[in-house]
């Protein structure tokens, strides 16, 4: 386990998947990240790369050839190289290898840069095309936050506050694929009350979220977090059935639609990066 810390927060990281495994506030003495209890879901905050969500038939077509990739890709199951820049900053790196090339025929360098900035954790994803042809990829975040995270609260005491949206429109999922059906959720003063029933039919998938900041708050005390993200065209909110957490997931990419022809170059949300080019996005969370 790798630790980064400053005067305000302490984070725990693992080389496998470059995964955030703990987010502890020294001020509140609270742990904000889900504990990965396998009864519900045995992960904390996996990186989704080089796809987000499921492929139709778990496969894609590239230059006339079929390739198979599992849901959310392979990065979360690979061991990254780690470089500690300082006590409060570290960088994980993953590149292609013989196994990845069999299922994903691209050369890449994926970096996850963790930085503690006062009371905030900032995570930057950086992708570089190290090959000679166009790189096609998607990437997404999947952090799970503990709900409840204080002994005086229960799940239904919590809500999400959106900084811009007054109504949410989400796309339904069918066997992990995006269906051709949407549903609306009316918000009360930009607030979405958390209930377990929200997630009984899988994640809520958003394609037109207006907000770039979501706060996880509760009605019983002043503890919570602010989750900020920029330039992610898709967003997911999810929890396993009846699980004591909620995932806030900014995505550059989305699961295949039920009618997708499986061609990777035409996949919704796919990013196309020229040889030698670099792409990056970040999200950050502040706990209180």
Coordinates of C-alpha atoms in Angstrom, one line a residue:
X1 CA 0.0 0.0 0.0
X2 CA 1.2 3.5 -1.0
X3 CA 0.4 6.5 1.2
X4 CA 0.3 10.2 0.3
X5 CA -0.6 12.8 2.9
X6 CA -0.5 16.5 3.9
X7 CA -1.7 18.4 6.9
X8 CA -5.4 17.8 6.1
X9 CA -5.9 14.5 4.3
X10 CA -4.3 11.1 3.9
X11 CA -4.9 8.8 0.9
X12 CA -4.0 5.1 0.4
X13 CA -3.2 3.8 -3.1
X14 CA -2.5 0.4 -4.7
X15 CA -0.2 -0.4 -7.6
X16 CA -2.8 -2.8 -9.0
X17 CA -5.1 -0.7 -11.0
X18 CA -3.4 2.5 -9.6
X19 CA -6.5 2.4 -7.4
X20 CA -7.4 4.9 -4.7
X21 CA -8.2 2.7 -1.6
X22 CA -8.6 5.3 1.2
X23 CA -9.5 8.9 1.6
X24 CA -9.2 10.0 5.2
X25 CA -9.7 13.5 6.6
X26 CA -7.4 14.4 9.5
X27 CA -9.7 17.2 10.5
X28 CA -13.0 15.2 10.7
X29 CA -11.3 11.9 11.5
X30 CA -13.6 10.3 8.9
X31 CA -12.9 7.9 6.1
X32 CA -14.8 9.0 3.0
X33 CA -14.1 6.1 0.5
X34 CA -16.0 2.9 0.3
X35 CA -14.2 0.0 2.1
X36 CA -14.6 -2.6 -0.8
X37 CA -16.6 -5.1 1.2
X38 CA -17.0 -8.0 -1.2
X39 CA -20.5 -8.7 0.0
X40 CA -21.5 -5.7 -2.2
X41 CA -18.6 -4.7 -4.4
X42 CA -14.9 -5.5 -3.9
X43 CA -13.5 -2.3 -5.4
X44 CA -12.9 1.2 -4.2
X45 CA -12.2 3.5 -7.2
X46 CA -11.1 1.7 -10.4
X47 CA -10.0 3.4 -13.6
X48 CA -12.0 2.5 -16.6
X49 CA -9.7 2.1 -19.6
X50 CA -9.6 1.7 -22.6
X51 CA -13.4 1.4 -22.6
X52 CA -16.2 2.6 -20.3
X53 CA -19.0 0.2 -19.5
X54 CA -19.8 -2.9 -21.6
X55 CA -19.2 -3.6 -25.3
X56 CA -21.9 -5.3 -27.3
X57 CA -21.1 -9.1 -27.1
X58 CA -18.0 -8.0 -25.1
X59 CA -16.2 -7.3 -28.3
X60 CA -15.3 -4.6 -30.9
X61 CA -14.3 -4.5 -34.5
X62 CA -11.1 -2.7 -35.6
X63 CA -9.8 -2.8 -39.2
X64 CA -12.0 -5.8 -39.9
X65 CA -10.8 -7.8 -36.9
X66 CA -12.8 -8.8 -33.8
X67 CA -11.3 -8.2 -30.4
X68 CA -12.7 -9.1 -26.9
X69 CA -12.6 -6.8 -23.9
X70 CA -14.3 -7.2 -20.6
X71 CA -16.6 -4.5 -19.0
X72 CA -14.6 -1.4 -18.2
X73 CA -11.4 -2.7 -19.9
X74 CA -8.2 -4.0 -18.4
X75 CA -6.4 -1.1 -16.7
X76 CA -8.1 -1.8 -13.3
X77 CA -6.6 -5.3 -13.3
X78 CA -3.0 -4.4 -14.3
X79 CA -0.1 -3.4 -12.0
X80 CA 1.1 0.1 -12.7
X81 CA 4.6 1.5 -12.2
X82 CA 4.7 4.1 -9.4
X83 CA 6.9 7.2 -9.0
X84 CA 6.6 9.2 -5.7
X85 CA 7.1 12.8 -6.6
X86 CA 6.7 14.1 -3.0
X87 CA 4.9 13.2 0.2
X88 CA 1.7 14.6 -1.3
X89 CA 2.1 13.7 -5.0
X90 CA 2.6 10.4 -7.0
X91 CA 2.3 9.2 -10.6
X92 CA 1.2 5.7 -11.8
X93 CA 2.1 4.6 -15.3
X94 CA 0.8 1.8 -17.5
X95 CA 1.8 1.0 -21.1
X96 CA 0.8 -1.7 -23.5
X97 CA 2.2 -5.2 -23.1
X98 CA 1.8 -8.5 -24.9
X99 CA -1.4 -9.3 -23.1
X100 CA -3.1 -5.9 -23.8
X101 CA -2.0 -6.0 -27.5
X102 CA -3.9 -9.3 -28.0
X103 CA -7.2 -7.7 -26.9
X104 CA -6.5 -4.0 -27.8
X105 CA -4.1 -3.4 -30.7
X106 CA -2.8 0.0 -29.7
X107 CA 0.3 1.5 -28.2
X108 CA -0.3 3.9 -25.3
X109 CA 1.0 5.4 -22.1
X110 CA -1.6 5.9 -19.4
X111 CA -0.7 8.0 -16.3
X112 CA -2.7 8.6 -13.2
X113 CA -1.4 11.6 -11.2
X114 CA -2.6 11.9 -7.6
X115 CA -2.0 15.3 -5.9
X116 CA -3.1 16.5 -2.5
X117 CA -3.7 20.2 -2.6
X118 CA -4.7 21.5 0.9
X119 CA -8.0 19.7 1.6
X120 CA -8.5 18.4 -1.9
X121 CA -7.5 15.3 -3.7
X122 CA -6.9 15.9 -7.4
X123 CA -6.6 12.9 -9.9
X124 CA -5.5 13.7 -13.4
X125 CA -5.7 11.1 -16.2
X126 CA -3.2 11.5 -19.0
X127 CA -3.1 9.4 -22.1
X128 CA -0.3 9.6 -24.7
X129 CA -0.4 7.9 -28.1
X130 CA 3.1 6.2 -28.3
X131 CA 2.2 4.4 -31.6
X132 CA 2.4 5.5 -35.2
X133 CA -1.3 5.3 -36.0
X134 CA -4.4 6.8 -34.4
X135 CA -5.2 5.8 -30.8
X136 CA -8.9 5.0 -30.1
X137 CA -9.9 4.9 -26.4
X138 CA -12.3 5.9 -23.7
X139 CA -11.6 6.5 -20.0
X140 CA -13.6 7.1 -16.9
X141 CA -13.6 7.3 -13.1
X142 CA -15.5 5.1 -10.7
X143 CA -14.9 6.3 -7.1
X144 CA -17.2 4.9 -4.5
X145 CA -18.0 7.0 -1.4
X146 CA -19.2 5.6 1.9
X147 CA -22.9 6.3 2.6
X148 CA -23.3 6.6 5.5
X149 CA -19.9 7.5 6.9
X150 CA -20.9 8.7 10.3
X151 CA -22.7 6.5 13.0
X152 CA -25.5 9.0 13.5
X153 CA -26.7 8.7 9.8
X154 CA -28.4 6.2 7.5
X155 CA -28.4 6.0 3.7
X156 CA -31.7 7.9 3.3
X157 CA -30.3 10.9 5.2
X158 CA -28.0 11.6 2.3
X159 CA -28.5 13.5 -0.9
X160 CA -26.6 14.8 -4.0
X161 CA -26.6 18.5 -4.7
X162 CA -26.0 19.5 -8.3
X163 CA -24.6 23.0 -9.0
X164 CA -26.5 23.5 -12.3
X165 CA -29.1 20.9 -13.0
X166 CA -32.8 21.3 -12.1
X167 CA -33.9 18.1 -13.7
X168 CA -32.0 14.9 -14.6
X169 CA -32.5 12.8 -17.7
X170 CA -30.8 9.5 -17.6
X171 CA -30.5 6.6 -20.1
X172 CA -31.6 3.2 -19.0
X173 CA -29.4 0.2 -19.3
X174 CA -30.3 -3.2 -20.7
X175 CA -27.8 -6.0 -19.8
X176 CA -25.1 -3.3 -19.4
X177 CA -25.8 -1.6 -22.8
X178 CA -27.4 1.8 -23.3
X179 CA -31.0 1.4 -24.2
X180 CA -33.1 3.7 -26.5
X181 CA -35.1 4.9 -23.5
X182 CA -34.7 7.8 -21.1
X183 CA -36.3 8.7 -17.8
X184 CA -36.5 12.0 -16.0
X185 CA -35.9 12.8 -12.4
X186 CA -37.2 16.1 -11.0
X187 CA -34.8 17.6 -8.5
X188 CA -35.9 19.6 -5.4
X189 CA -33.7 22.7 -5.3
X190 CA -31.0 20.9 -7.3
X191 CA -31.1 18.0 -4.8
X192 CA -31.4 14.2 -5.4
X193 CA -32.3 12.2 -2.4
X194 CA -30.4 8.9 -2.2
X195 CA -32.4 5.7 -1.9
X196 CA -31.4 2.2 -2.6
X197 CA -34.2 1.8 -5.1
X198 CA -32.6 4.3 -7.4
X199 CA -30.0 1.7 -8.4
X200 CA -32.1 -1.5 -8.5
X201 CA -32.0 -1.3 -12.4
X202 CA -28.2 -0.6 -12.6
X203 CA -26.5 2.8 -13.0
X204 CA -28.0 6.1 -14.0
X205 CA -26.3 7.1 -17.2
X206 CA -26.3 10.8 -18.2
X207 CA -25.3 12.2 -21.5
X208 CA -26.2 15.9 -21.0
X209 CA -25.4 16.7 -17.4
X210 CA -25.1 20.4 -17.0
X211 CA -23.4 20.4 -13.6
X212 CA -19.6 20.2 -13.1
X213 CA -19.8 19.9 -9.4
X214 CA -21.8 17.5 -7.2
X215 CA -21.9 17.6 -3.4
X216 CA -22.6 14.6 -1.2
X217 CA -24.4 15.9 1.9
X218 CA -26.8 14.8 4.6
X219 CA -29.6 16.2 6.7
X220 CA -28.1 15.1 10.1
X221 CA -24.7 16.8 10.3
X222 CA -22.3 19.1 8.4
X223 CA -20.0 16.4 7.0
X224 CA -19.8 15.7 3.3
X225 CA -17.8 16.2 0.2
X226 CA -17.6 18.4 -2.9
X227 CA -16.8 16.5 -6.2
X228 CA -15.7 18.6 -9.1
X229 CA -15.0 17.6 -12.7
X230 CA -14.5 19.3 -16.0
X231 CA -15.0 18.3 -19.7
X232 CA -16.4 14.9 -19.1
X233 CA -19.3 14.5 -21.6
X234 CA -20.9 11.5 -19.8
X235 CA -21.6 10.8 -16.1
X236 CA -22.8 7.7 -14.2
X237 CA -24.2 7.4 -10.7
X238 CA -24.3 3.9 -9.3
X239 CA -24.4 1.7 -6.2
X240 CA -24.7 -2.1 -5.9
X241 CA -28.1 -3.3 -4.7
X242 CA -28.7 -2.1 -1.1
X243 CA -25.0 -1.3 -0.7
X244 CA -23.8 1.5 1.7
X245 CA -22.0 3.6 -0.9
X246 CA -22.6 5.8 -4.0
X247 CA -20.3 6.1 -7.0
X248 CA -19.9 9.4 -8.8
X249 CA -18.4 8.6 -12.2
X250 CA -17.3 11.2 -14.7
X251 CA -16.7 9.5 -18.1
X252 CA -15.1 10.3 -21.4
X253 CA -16.9 7.4 -23.1
X254 CA -20.0 5.3 -22.5
X255 CA -21.2 1.7 -22.9
X256 CA -22.3 0.5 -26.3
X257 CA -25.8 1.2 -27.4
X258 CA -28.1 -1.8 -27.9
X259 CA -28.0 -1.1 -31.7
X260 CA -24.3 -0.4 -32.0
X261 CA -22.5 -2.2 -34.9
X262 CA -19.4 -2.8 -32.8
X263 CA -17.1 -0.8 -34.9
X264 CA -14.7 0.9 -32.5
X265 CA -14.1 4.0 -34.7
X266 CA -17.8 4.7 -34.6
X267 CA -18.4 4.0 -30.9
X268 CA -20.2 6.8 -29.0
X269 CA -17.8 8.9 -27.0
X270 CA -14.6 7.3 -28.4
X271 CA -11.6 9.6 -28.3
X272 CA -9.3 9.7 -31.3
X273 CA -5.7 10.7 -30.5
X274 CA -3.1 11.2 -33.2
X275 CA 0.4 9.7 -33.1
X276 CA 2.6 11.4 -30.4
X277 CA -0.4 13.4 -29.0
X278 CA -1.3 13.7 -25.3
X279 CA -4.8 14.0 -23.8
X280 CA -5.8 14.8 -20.2
X281 CA -8.7 15.3 -17.8
X282 CA -9.0 15.6 -14.0
X283 CA -11.5 15.4 -11.2
X284 CA -11.0 16.5 -7.6
X285 CA -12.8 15.9 -4.3
X286 CA -12.7 18.0 -1.1
X287 CA -13.9 16.4 2.2
X288 CA -15.3 18.2 5.2

